[in-house]
Amino acid sequence: MNFIQCAGRCFIRKKSRSIFLILLLTTVFLLLLTVVSVAGHAKTVLEKMEHNFNREFVVDAQNAPGSLTLERIHEISAREDITAYRLISNAVPVEFADNNGTSLSVKTDGDNCFISPGFEHAGTLVSNVTSDSDELFSEGTLKIISGRHVKENDAHKILVHKELTDKNSLHLGDTIQLKFPRAITRDLESMGYDTSHMNTHTIQAEIIGIFESQDNGHTAGMHLSHQLYENYCYLDLETYSSVFNPKAPPFFFQAAFSAASSSDFAAAVNAVKNLDWPAGQPNSIVSDLDHYADMIGSLSSLSNLLRILWIVIILVCITLIYFLLSHGVKQRKREIGILMSLGLSRSRILMQHIAEVLLAAATAMVIAFALSRGIVHVAREHMIAAAVKQSDGTEQAQPEQADGSPTSVSSDAAGIMLILGFLLIPVSVIAAEYPVLQKEPDENLRSVS
Amino acid sequence: MLELQNISYSYQPGKSVLNNINAAFRPGCVYAIVGSSGCGKSTLLSIMGGLDMPVSGSVLYNGKPLTKKDLPEYRKKYVSFIFQSYNLIDYLTVEENLKLVSPLLALPVLEKVGLNRELAKRNVMKLSGGQQQRAAIARALISDSSLLLADEPTGSLDEENARAVFDLLIQYAHGPLQGCVIAVTHSPVLARKADVVLKLEDGVLRKENSL
């Protein structure tokens, strides 16, 4: 009768012993799978967050018109640690009037539309290097239907919406006036703009293009009338800049820069802060890291804690299993003595006992794996959400946005479980049985089970 | 076949159980070892069966001294044992206990000791003491070893079954196999049927001419 047959019979017939061993090993494997999987998920979430959120910062110079010139933007983007930059279109409220100074009619009706006092004839003045650089055109939300886009070297040129031209009988080539009455400058100041250098004289601009919006131009909710796409207009950058700081070259109020990596990010931000800003230091340099730093810190702490925890769990489990097996061997000393006295070799006896434990381990692995899928999901959601909540103070688990991975037991966890079950446990059996197998059969036969 | 040269053994220092025992056992003979309880008969049998090593002296099998390294093979190939407490493996059936020591068919041997097919398939823990002892005897008989050591082989048996077992042991020795049977026994019947009776007393083994 070979050792596998013997092992199978012992495993099946010694029910209470087998069930106890399976339950213990299932608990061990379940704990291991959960902790290692959650640690792995936390690490993945962390890496994705750092990858997604930690690479772009926005320089905001609303308080210093004329600081963030095109030249300064190109100087920053030329740094080795900066991989890309994005010019954020300037956008401020403005009042429209015809060539004679008569206020133009703007769109003020529509669902959930609200007119701010003093903004009855106002729209939004947008400016970029070229009008088609603006993301509304590049995304296809707005589309030019006659004329052309505003180009880089244009001056006093403007794009307007079809609704504005229809309402006010305007055509290509007509000139309109752009005004900044007190209501608008007060609004700008409240938003942090420095209006002290502002040229609030009337600006004249020639209509060179007419556009329309592809949808109704706004999503659900309350809208300020001057922010409707129908009330947008696009002015050339030079003329726009001259409104806010007539002495400065063309500039932007905001620009975004992308760092090559997380380590480059900090250096780049510091370098930008330490530049010489003759026209005034930018108001702020904002990054996603400012919002997510605490969250990343919490997740990082959780990940480190879990990593230490699973190593501790493995050590405790190996020790526990060894002592359990040693106790089991003591209970079976007499049986070992009998088998040796019948002429069975030490290796044959050892192989049988290893096979018995492996049968229990394999059964436990299957049960633990089946149970772990649900437990890992719940544990992961709670632990990671708790870490996020602790840092962010909100209920929403923000990292979900960054984490597209399916919720499952990680391959690392499964691998560690297999190594523990099929390698470390048999080694524990050998270590536990070796002292007993070295004795003469008679000494083991004299043991009382 | 088996020779003991100056065998001594003690469980504790200064308290000898066996003192310089010298004996020779030849094939085709039934030996009975008798003595009072606790005199060391089972210990002597264990040493002869390679289950333990003597403190001093040698056990020779076919003229070759047995070393510690030789014992596993000696136990596997040349010796079979009948234990006083049967020592059956408790999670196996009767038939499976026999299959541990030999791939030969178990049923014919079991029938010789009075165990039928139905009992052969039963777990050993579900047998009576007498049935377990017969299963242990069958396990010893099924191996084709030349030396059979028996420690109280008929202790739990009734008279009829005990007589049947005696006959089996004698046939084992006197039959075609010409094995050597060494039995520790308190049974005067078995002692009378043995070819040689040895008495262990005060750690010394002497030939007993009559009982």
XYZ file of C-alpha atoms in Angstrom:
660
model
C 0.000 0.000 0.000
C 1.710 3.220 -1.094
C 1.995 6.408 0.915
C -0.635 8.261 -1.111
C -3.247 5.576 -0.468
C -2.410 5.582 3.223
C -2.500 9.362 3.354
C -5.878 9.443 1.638
C -7.361 6.917 4.047
C -6.027 8.740 7.083
C -7.293 12.090 5.737
C -10.789 10.745 5.077
C -11.181 8.482 8.089
C -9.663 10.701 10.798
C -12.444 13.208 10.233
C -12.163 15.436 13.293
C -8.424 15.819 12.864
C -8.745 16.576 9.159
C -11.579 19.058 9.671
C -9.662 20.881 12.398
C -6.580 21.137 10.190
C -8.636 22.326 7.211
C -10.397 24.975 9.310
C -7.135 26.249 10.731
C -5.413 26.371 7.357
C -8.458 28.004 5.733
C -8.350 30.771 8.333
C -4.635 31.250 7.782
C -4.951 31.336 4.000
C -8.002 33.605 4.097
C -6.206 36.084 6.315
C -3.177 35.977 4.094
C -5.155 36.386 0.856
C -7.114 39.303 2.274
C -4.184 41.204 3.724
C -1.869 40.676 0.757
C -4.612 41.485 -1.767
C -5.665 44.652 0.029
C -2.013 45.671 0.380
C -1.561 45.084 -3.330
C -4.687 47.047 -4.210
C -3.671 49.936 -1.967
C -0.304 50.012 -3.683
C -1.932 49.946 -7.142
C -4.334 52.749 -6.212
C -1.448 54.741 -4.839
C 0.624 54.301 -7.982
C -2.280 55.254 -10.200
C -3.058 58.309 -8.113
C 0.514 59.427 -8.180
C 0.665 58.809 -11.891
C -2.585 60.569 -12.670
C -2.561 63.386 -10.183
C 0.938 64.182 -9.439
C 2.197 65.512 -12.720
C 0.382 68.743 -13.564
C 0.440 72.097 -11.818
C -1.341 75.310 -12.756
C 0.267 78.714 -12.419
C -2.422 81.254 -11.602
C -1.502 84.918 -12.201
C -4.871 86.645 -12.062
C -3.416 88.959 -9.452
C -0.496 89.922 -11.683
C -1.638 90.654 -15.249
C 1.364 90.695 -17.491
C 3.425 88.210 -15.428
C 2.630 85.043 -17.309
C 3.734 86.171 -20.741
C 4.186 83.797 -23.631
C 7.903 84.233 -23.248
C 7.765 83.241 -19.557
C 5.567 80.246 -20.407
C 8.017 79.056 -23.040
C 10.891 79.580 -20.602
C 9.210 77.308 -18.020
C 8.188 74.695 -20.584
C 11.767 74.510 -21.852
C 12.909 73.039 -18.508
C 14.041 69.417 -18.675
C 11.664 68.347 -15.951
C 8.639 69.764 -17.811
C 7.214 67.528 -20.514
C 4.217 69.566 -21.695
C 2.290 72.772 -21.110
C -1.249 73.913 -21.726
C -2.363 77.487 -22.306
C -5.609 78.010 -20.422
C -7.795 80.473 -22.289
C -8.335 83.807 -20.628
C -12.043 84.350 -19.967
C -13.616 87.424 -18.360
C -17.065 89.061 -18.483
C -17.569 91.925 -20.926
C -20.415 94.159 -22.092
C -21.279 94.326 -25.791
C -22.270 97.460 -27.657
C -22.592 98.377 -31.311
C -20.405 100.847 -33.129
C -22.549 103.673 -31.839
C -22.245 102.591 -28.249
C -25.752 101.158 -28.016
C -25.816 98.053 -25.869
C -26.352 94.854 -27.826
C -29.023 92.326 -27.007
C -27.659 89.109 -25.606
C -29.299 85.779 -24.838
C -30.937 85.993 -21.459
C -33.809 83.572 -21.782
C -33.736 79.834 -21.466
C -34.161 77.234 -18.753
C -32.508 78.041 -15.426
C -30.868 81.191 -16.791
C -30.023 83.908 -14.272
C -28.995 87.516 -15.100
C -26.579 89.106 -12.644
C -27.393 92.773 -11.944
C -25.387 94.946 -14.314
C -24.842 92.024 -16.705
C -27.973 92.506 -18.806
C -25.889 93.109 -21.938
C -22.848 91.058 -20.951
C -21.143 87.998 -22.322
C -17.778 86.260 -21.830
C -14.661 87.477 -23.537
C -12.274 84.590 -24.296
C -8.781 84.821 -25.629
C -5.989 82.419 -26.584
C -3.088 82.473 -29.017
C -5.624 81.533 -31.713
C -9.357 81.083 -31.186
C -9.256 77.466 -32.309
C -6.718 76.770 -29.506
C -9.570 77.034 -27.065
C -10.801 73.599 -25.974
C -14.417 74.403 -26.837
C -13.405 74.601 -30.479
C -10.901 71.757 -30.288
C -13.496 69.494 -28.619
C -16.114 70.415 -31.198
C -18.538 72.100 -28.813
C -18.240 75.274 -30.867
C -17.868 75.363 -34.625
C -17.112 78.268 -36.931
C -19.764 78.721 -39.618
C -18.542 81.747 -41.491
C -15.424 83.821 -41.650
C -12.247 82.584 -39.990
C -10.613 82.025 -36.641
C -8.679 84.683 -34.813
C -4.989 84.206 -35.540
C -1.822 84.957 -33.651
C -0.983 88.300 -35.188
C -4.503 89.677 -35.350
C -5.359 92.891 -33.576
C -8.826 94.106 -32.690
C -10.371 91.060 -34.315
C -13.239 89.128 -32.803
C -15.360 85.990 -33.253
C -18.981 86.148 -32.138
C -21.857 83.701 -31.810
C -24.514 83.476 -34.482
C -27.168 84.316 -31.890
C -25.511 87.645 -31.163
C -25.341 88.509 -34.876
C -28.931 87.417 -35.475
C -30.286 89.357 -32.511
C -28.421 92.520 -33.439
C -28.314 92.250 -37.255
C -24.543 92.012 -37.278
C -22.409 90.690 -40.116
C -18.830 89.833 -40.906
C -16.810 93.009 -41.111
C -18.984 94.929 -38.659
C -17.323 96.543 -35.666
C -18.591 96.136 -32.128
C -17.509 97.688 -28.858
C -16.370 95.867 -25.732
C -16.919 97.637 -22.416
C -15.973 96.993 -18.830
C -18.467 98.873 -16.674
C -18.121 99.081 -12.897
C -20.298 96.032 -12.310
C -17.927 93.924 -14.367
C -14.696 95.286 -12.844
C -16.151 94.702 -9.357
C -16.885 91.133 -10.367
C -13.320 90.718 -11.644
C -11.879 92.033 -8.399
C -14.000 89.632 -6.426
C -12.479 86.796 -8.454
C -8.929 87.921 -7.587
C -8.082 89.861 -10.729
C -5.854 92.889 -10.376
C -7.739 95.617 -12.230
C -5.456 98.477 -11.153
C -3.725 98.563 -14.537
C -6.880 97.895 -16.465
C -7.708 99.965 -19.498
C -11.432 100.294 -19.095
C -11.876 102.412 -22.178
C -14.047 100.976 -24.838
C -12.339 98.434 -27.093
C -13.345 98.197 -30.703
C -13.093 94.926 -32.601
C -14.014 93.806 -36.101
C -16.127 90.674 -36.554
C -14.053 88.261 -38.630
C -15.843 85.043 -37.804
C -19.204 83.716 -36.617
C -19.593 80.448 -34.750
C -22.400 78.373 -33.356
C -22.597 75.804 -30.565
C -23.258 72.156 -31.382
C -25.640 71.603 -28.497
C -27.577 74.002 -26.338
C -24.246 74.924 -24.871
C -24.758 74.181 -21.212
C -25.461 71.316 -18.890
C -28.265 71.080 -16.383
C -28.420 73.502 -13.455
C -28.454 77.292 -12.944
C -26.515 79.354 -15.474
C -25.454 82.952 -15.488
C -26.589 84.536 -18.734
C -23.199 86.004 -19.588
C -21.681 82.490 -19.367
C -23.919 80.982 -22.032
C -22.006 79.964 -25.166
C -24.389 82.151 -27.189
C -22.890 85.155 -25.378
C -19.249 84.110 -25.894
C -16.817 86.000 -28.078
C -13.174 85.379 -28.963
C -10.742 88.301 -29.108
C -7.135 88.265 -30.276
C -4.613 87.904 -27.469
C -2.784 91.154 -28.044
C -5.882 93.284 -27.776
C -7.121 91.300 -24.802
C -3.813 91.690 -22.952
C -3.768 95.415 -23.590
C -7.058 95.748 -21.702
C -5.559 94.448 -18.454
C -2.017 95.740 -18.770
C -1.382 98.026 -21.738
C 2.361 98.011 -21.052
C 2.826 94.247 -21.041
C 3.323 91.927 -23.987
C 0.583 89.331 -24.637
C 0.048 87.202 -21.550
C -2.169 84.588 -19.955
C -3.740 84.517 -16.552
C -3.300 80.755 -16.178
C -1.112 78.039 -17.686
C -0.710 74.366 -16.820
C 2.571 72.484 -16.891
C 3.159 68.718 -16.719
C 6.172 67.304 -14.914
C 7.939 64.213 -16.218
C 7.572 62.303 -12.961
C 6.637 62.704 -9.325
C 10.234 63.409 -8.384
C 10.546 66.104 -11.074
C 7.297 67.663 -9.973
C 8.512 69.106 -6.700
C 11.667 70.508 -8.293
C 9.715 72.106 -11.115
C 7.200 73.742 -8.765
C 9.978 75.127 -6.594
C 11.838 76.436 -9.612
C 8.761 78.262 -10.888
C 8.113 79.764 -7.450
C 11.666 81.024 -7.275
C 11.687 82.708 -10.679
C 11.938 86.456 -10.875
C 8.483 87.883 -11.629
C 8.879 91.558 -12.464
C 5.209 92.114 -13.092
C 4.261 90.419 -9.849
C 4.452 86.965 -8.255
C 1.678 84.634 -9.439
C -1.183 84.266 -7.038
C -0.689 80.534 -6.647
C 0.756 77.387 -8.061
C -1.888 74.746 -7.671
C -1.611 71.025 -8.302
C -3.749 67.995 -7.750
C -1.187 67.047 -5.185
C -2.488 69.871 -2.999
C -5.875 68.210 -2.952
C -4.656 64.636 -2.792
C -1.459 64.863 -0.763
C -3.169 63.813 2.438
C -4.994 61.029 0.661
C -1.803 59.741 -0.883
C -0.142 59.965 2.517
C -2.899 57.928 4.166
C -2.897 55.332 1.439
C 0.856 55.120 1.590
C 0.732 54.531 5.348
C -1.980 51.907 4.885
C 0.032 50.171 2.179
C 3.172 50.086 4.342
C 1.250 48.851 7.351
C -0.376 46.066 5.373
C 2.946 45.031 3.898
C 4.427 44.671 7.370
C 1.270 42.950 8.538
C 1.349 40.207 5.961
C 4.986 39.427 6.692
C 4.100 39.170 10.383
C 1.100 36.999 9.510
C 3.269 34.609 7.504
C 5.779 34.287 10.347
C 3.042 33.755 12.915
C 1.306 31.243 10.656
C 4.455 29.233 10.030
C 5.155 29.150 13.775
C 1.568 28.191 14.562
C 1.519 25.488 11.928
C 4.856 24.109 13.126
C 3.632 23.844 16.709
C 0.370 22.321 15.592
C 2.198 19.771 13.487
C 4.631 19.051 16.320
C 1.705 18.401 18.620
C 0.191 16.147 15.968
C 3.445 14.253 15.618
C 3.571 13.646 19.378
C 0.079 12.201 19.141
C 1.272 9.882 16.383
C 4.601 8.741 17.845
C 3.224 5.294 18.520
C 1.891 5.003 14.966
C 5.299 6.057 13.646
C 6.918 3.405 15.832
C 4.537 0.753 14.483
C 5.188 1.696 10.874
C 8.950 1.658 11.431
C 8.770 -1.715 13.143
C 6.822 -3.107 10.178
C 9.773 -2.200 7.989
C 8.480 1.045 6.453
C 11.299 3.502 5.841
C 11.518 6.914 7.488
C 11.129 8.616 4.130
C 8.006 6.596 3.348
C 6.429 7.604 6.668
C 7.411 11.239 6.153
C 5.980 11.276 2.617
C 2.696 9.925 3.921
C 2.406 12.605 6.581
C 3.366 15.350 4.140
C 0.732 14.042 1.721
C -1.905 14.165 4.476
C -1.085 17.788 5.283
C -0.976 18.719 1.606
C -4.455 17.248 1.129
C -5.689 19.459 3.971
C -3.786 22.450 2.589
C -5.182 21.994 -0.914
C -8.734 21.723 0.430
C -8.192 24.802 2.598
C -6.804 26.746 -0.353
C -9.860 26.058 -2.481
C -12.222 27.109 0.325
C -10.161 30.185 1.202
C -9.927 31.278 -2.412
C -13.685 30.928 -2.887
C -14.444 32.903 0.280
C -11.770 35.505 -0.259
C -13.253 37.071 -3.354
C -16.096 38.596 -1.415
C -14.062 39.317 1.697
C -11.248 41.003 -0.242
C -13.766 43.251 -1.974
C -15.390 44.326 1.295
C -12.085 44.687 3.157
C -10.569 46.663 0.340
C -13.496 49.060 0.058
C -13.582 49.678 3.794
C -9.880 50.012 4.406
C -9.072 52.191 1.412
C -12.193 54.308 1.831
C -11.368 54.735 5.528
C -7.867 55.897 4.622
C -9.260 58.339 2.074
C -11.934 59.613 4.471
C -9.389 60.109 7.207
C -7.345 62.352 4.976
C -10.001 63.964 2.889
C -12.865 64.209 5.355
C -15.334 63.218 2.667
C -17.445 60.136 2.369
C -16.683 59.550 -1.258
C -13.895 57.181 -2.089
C -12.056 59.383 -4.564
C -9.442 56.792 -5.516
C -12.200 54.825 -7.266
C -11.846 57.280 -10.118
C -8.236 56.333 -10.563
C -8.619 52.634 -9.971
C -9.896 50.694 -12.931
C -8.612 47.341 -11.804
C -11.179 44.607 -11.091
C -11.731 43.689 -7.475
C -10.155 40.287 -6.989
C -7.531 38.358 -5.101
C -4.160 39.552 -6.321
C -1.779 37.155 -8.033
C 0.840 37.965 -5.372
C -1.551 36.807 -2.669
C -2.369 33.591 -4.539
C 1.331 32.966 -5.131
C 2.220 33.479 -1.469
C -0.596 31.159 -0.434
C 0.651 28.462 -2.818
C 4.226 28.817 -1.562
C 3.077 28.648 2.056
C 0.799 25.703 1.391
C 2.981 23.583 -0.854
C 6.444 24.512 0.285
C 6.598 25.937 3.775
C 4.032 23.587 5.303
C 5.805 20.427 4.085
C 9.056 21.886 5.419
C 7.291 22.392 8.765
C 6.184 18.742 8.696
C 9.760 17.619 8.095
C 11.046 19.849 10.882
C 8.370 18.600 13.288
C 8.835 14.906 12.484
C 12.590 14.723 12.143
C 13.326 14.320 15.881
C 10.752 11.522 16.173
C 11.947 9.682 13.100
C 15.507 9.667 14.446
C 14.452 7.577 17.453
C 14.380 3.789 17.450
C 10.939 2.254 16.877
C 10.785 0.823 20.376
C 11.165 4.252 21.962
C 8.240 5.563 19.918
C 6.194 2.421 20.629
C 6.549 3.021 24.341
C 4.940 6.495 23.934
C 1.405 6.839 25.209
C -0.726 8.581 22.553
C 20.246 -17.673 11.743
C 20.181 -15.289 14.661
C 22.879 -14.989 17.248
C 23.140 -12.831 20.352
C 26.625 -12.020 21.580
C 27.097 -10.458 25.019
C 23.874 -8.497 24.800
C 23.340 -6.050 27.657
C 20.620 -3.464 28.061
C 19.484 -1.087 30.766
C 16.773 1.570 30.910
C 18.695 3.563 33.506
C 22.419 3.643 34.304
C 23.282 1.013 36.877
C 20.016 -0.882 36.491
C 20.654 -3.639 33.967
C 17.725 -5.553 32.484
C 19.788 -7.851 30.271
C 23.284 -8.978 31.284
C 25.674 -10.417 28.733
C 23.172 -12.622 27.002
C 24.528 -15.141 24.527
C 22.186 -17.278 22.466
C 21.814 -18.779 19.010
C 18.589 -19.399 17.151
C 18.390 -21.630 14.124
C 15.831 -21.958 11.341
C 13.083 -24.520 11.510
C 12.749 -24.172 15.256
C 10.173 -22.785 17.662
C 11.656 -21.062 20.680
C 9.644 -20.042 23.702
C 11.004 -17.461 26.106
C 9.439 -17.500 29.527
C 10.017 -15.524 32.684
C 8.267 -13.433 35.292
C 6.526 -10.212 34.383
C 8.877 -7.289 33.907
C 12.017 -9.376 33.625
C 12.868 -8.001 30.174
C 11.417 -10.555 27.778
C 9.774 -7.955 25.520
C 12.942 -5.842 25.618
C 14.994 -8.832 24.479
C 12.517 -9.473 21.697
C 12.715 -5.808 20.599
C 16.497 -6.056 20.383
C 16.276 -9.269 18.405
C 13.735 -7.645 16.078
C 15.887 -4.573 15.460
C 13.460 -2.248 17.214
C 16.128 -1.095 19.606
C 19.897 -1.239 19.952
C 21.613 -2.978 22.863
C 23.783 -0.923 25.189
C 26.573 -3.408 24.497
C 26.975 -6.594 22.522
C 25.972 -7.561 19.015
C 23.074 -9.135 17.201
C 24.207 -11.214 14.266
C 21.892 -12.225 11.461
C 23.255 -15.038 9.292
C 26.652 -14.350 10.823
C 26.662 -10.610 10.030
C 26.527 -8.115 12.893
C 23.645 -5.670 12.608
C 24.518 -1.999 12.723
C 22.104 0.869 13.186
C 22.224 1.477 9.458
C 21.215 -2.135 8.720
C 18.148 -2.140 10.956
C 15.531 -0.655 8.564
C 16.304 -3.214 5.882
C 16.513 -5.997 8.486
C 13.035 -5.102 9.800
C 11.608 -4.852 6.292
C 13.002 -8.043 4.796
C 13.933 -10.568 7.474
C 11.762 -10.006 10.527
C 8.068 -9.966 11.235
C 6.633 -9.087 14.600
C 3.521 -9.957 16.554
C 3.075 -7.358 19.294
C 1.463 -7.910 22.626
C -0.784 -4.884 22.099
C -1.390 -5.810 18.425
C -0.171 -2.384 17.141
C -2.560 -2.241 14.238
C -2.955 1.046 12.353
C -6.261 2.401 13.589
C -7.460 4.216 10.440
C -6.997 1.195 8.171
C -9.098 -1.911 7.687
C -7.781 -5.412 8.508
C -6.994 -6.029 4.865
C -5.217 -2.674 4.522
C -3.075 -3.385 7.580
C -1.825 -6.510 5.853
C -1.248 -4.663 2.605
C 1.145 -2.366 4.474
C 3.663 -5.195 4.733
C 2.940 -7.288 1.671
C 1.280 -6.961 -1.730
C 0.132 -10.605 -1.524
C -3.551 -11.407 -1.239
C -4.629 -10.904 2.356
C -7.769 -13.032 2.413
C -6.189 -16.525 2.355
C -3.957 -15.612 5.298
C -6.848 -14.026 7.186
C -8.944 -17.120 6.707
C -6.151 -19.211 8.184
C -6.399 -17.195 11.407
C -10.198 -17.348 11.385
C -11.100 -13.957 9.932
C -13.574 -13.901 7.057
C -14.051 -11.565 4.114
C -16.544 -9.355 5.963
C -14.169 -8.835 8.885
C -11.317 -8.173 6.481
C -13.121 -5.079 5.184
C -13.859 -3.759 8.651
C -11.848 -1.053 10.403
C -9.585 -2.673 12.990
C -10.982 -0.552 15.824
C -14.346 -2.181 15.251
C -12.972 -5.656 16.000
C -12.862 -7.451 19.325
C -9.548 -7.928 21.129
C -9.283 -11.493 19.903
C -10.034 -10.512 16.330
C -7.435 -7.753 16.481
C -4.844 -10.179 17.742
C -5.603 -12.568 14.921
C -5.311 -9.709 12.448
C -1.896 -8.883 13.917
C -0.842 -12.509 13.593
C -2.009 -12.578 9.978
C 0.014 -9.426 9.303
C 3.120 -11.168 10.610
C 2.430 -14.340 8.635
C 1.780 -12.619 5.297
C 5.330 -11.302 5.046
C 7.767 -13.924 3.811
C 10.378 -13.119 6.417
C 12.428 -15.951 7.853
C 12.275 -14.779 11.451
C 9.017 -14.350 13.333
C 9.062 -12.752 16.745
C 5.897 -12.966 18.805
C 5.168 -11.244 22.085
C 2.306 -13.042 23.844
C 0.656 -14.057 20.543
C -2.280 -15.825 22.183
C -2.926 -13.568 25.159
C -6.425 -12.505 24.090
C -7.499 -15.729 22.434
C -9.747 -18.462 23.661
C -8.417 -21.986 23.903
C -9.567 -23.124 20.495
C -8.194 -20.108 18.630
C -5.012 -20.171 20.669
C -4.439 -23.792 19.649
C -5.010 -22.857 16.018
C -2.449 -20.068 16.275
C 0.067 -22.407 17.937
C -0.336 -24.768 14.991
C 0.248 -21.938 12.541
C 3.420 -20.883 14.297
C 4.679 -24.438 14.393
C 3.865 -24.935 10.719
C 5.715 -21.678 9.996
C 8.824 -23.176 11.579
C 8.522 -26.807 10.658
C 6.872 -26.367 7.271
C 8.456 -25.602 3.882
C 9.407 -22.070 4.917
C 11.634 -23.366 7.753
C 11.311 -20.102 9.565
C 12.539 -19.384 13.024
C 9.840 -18.562 15.571
C 10.737 -16.908 18.851
C 7.754 -16.346 21.092
C 7.535 -14.708 24.482
C 4.746 -16.408 26.293
C 3.116 -17.100 29.642
C 1.165 -19.966 28.055
C 2.319 -23.371 29.283
C 0.630 -24.965 26.235
C 2.764 -22.966 23.792
C 5.854 -23.496 25.905
C 5.251 -27.268 25.812
C 4.841 -27.227 22.049
C 8.048 -25.251 21.502
C 11.200 -27.002 20.426
C 13.327 -25.036 22.890
C 12.279 -23.202 26.024
C 14.456 -20.433 27.350
C 13.989 -18.709 30.670
C 14.973 -15.130 31.316
C 15.792 -14.510 34.926
C 17.850 -11.769 36.550
C 18.921 -10.594 33.134
C 20.334 -13.949 32.116
C 18.895 -16.287 29.500
C 19.075 -20.000 30.252
C 17.820 -23.037 28.480
C 14.872 -24.552 30.346
C 14.748 -28.274 29.881
C 11.328 -28.923 31.319
C 8.197 -27.027 32.351
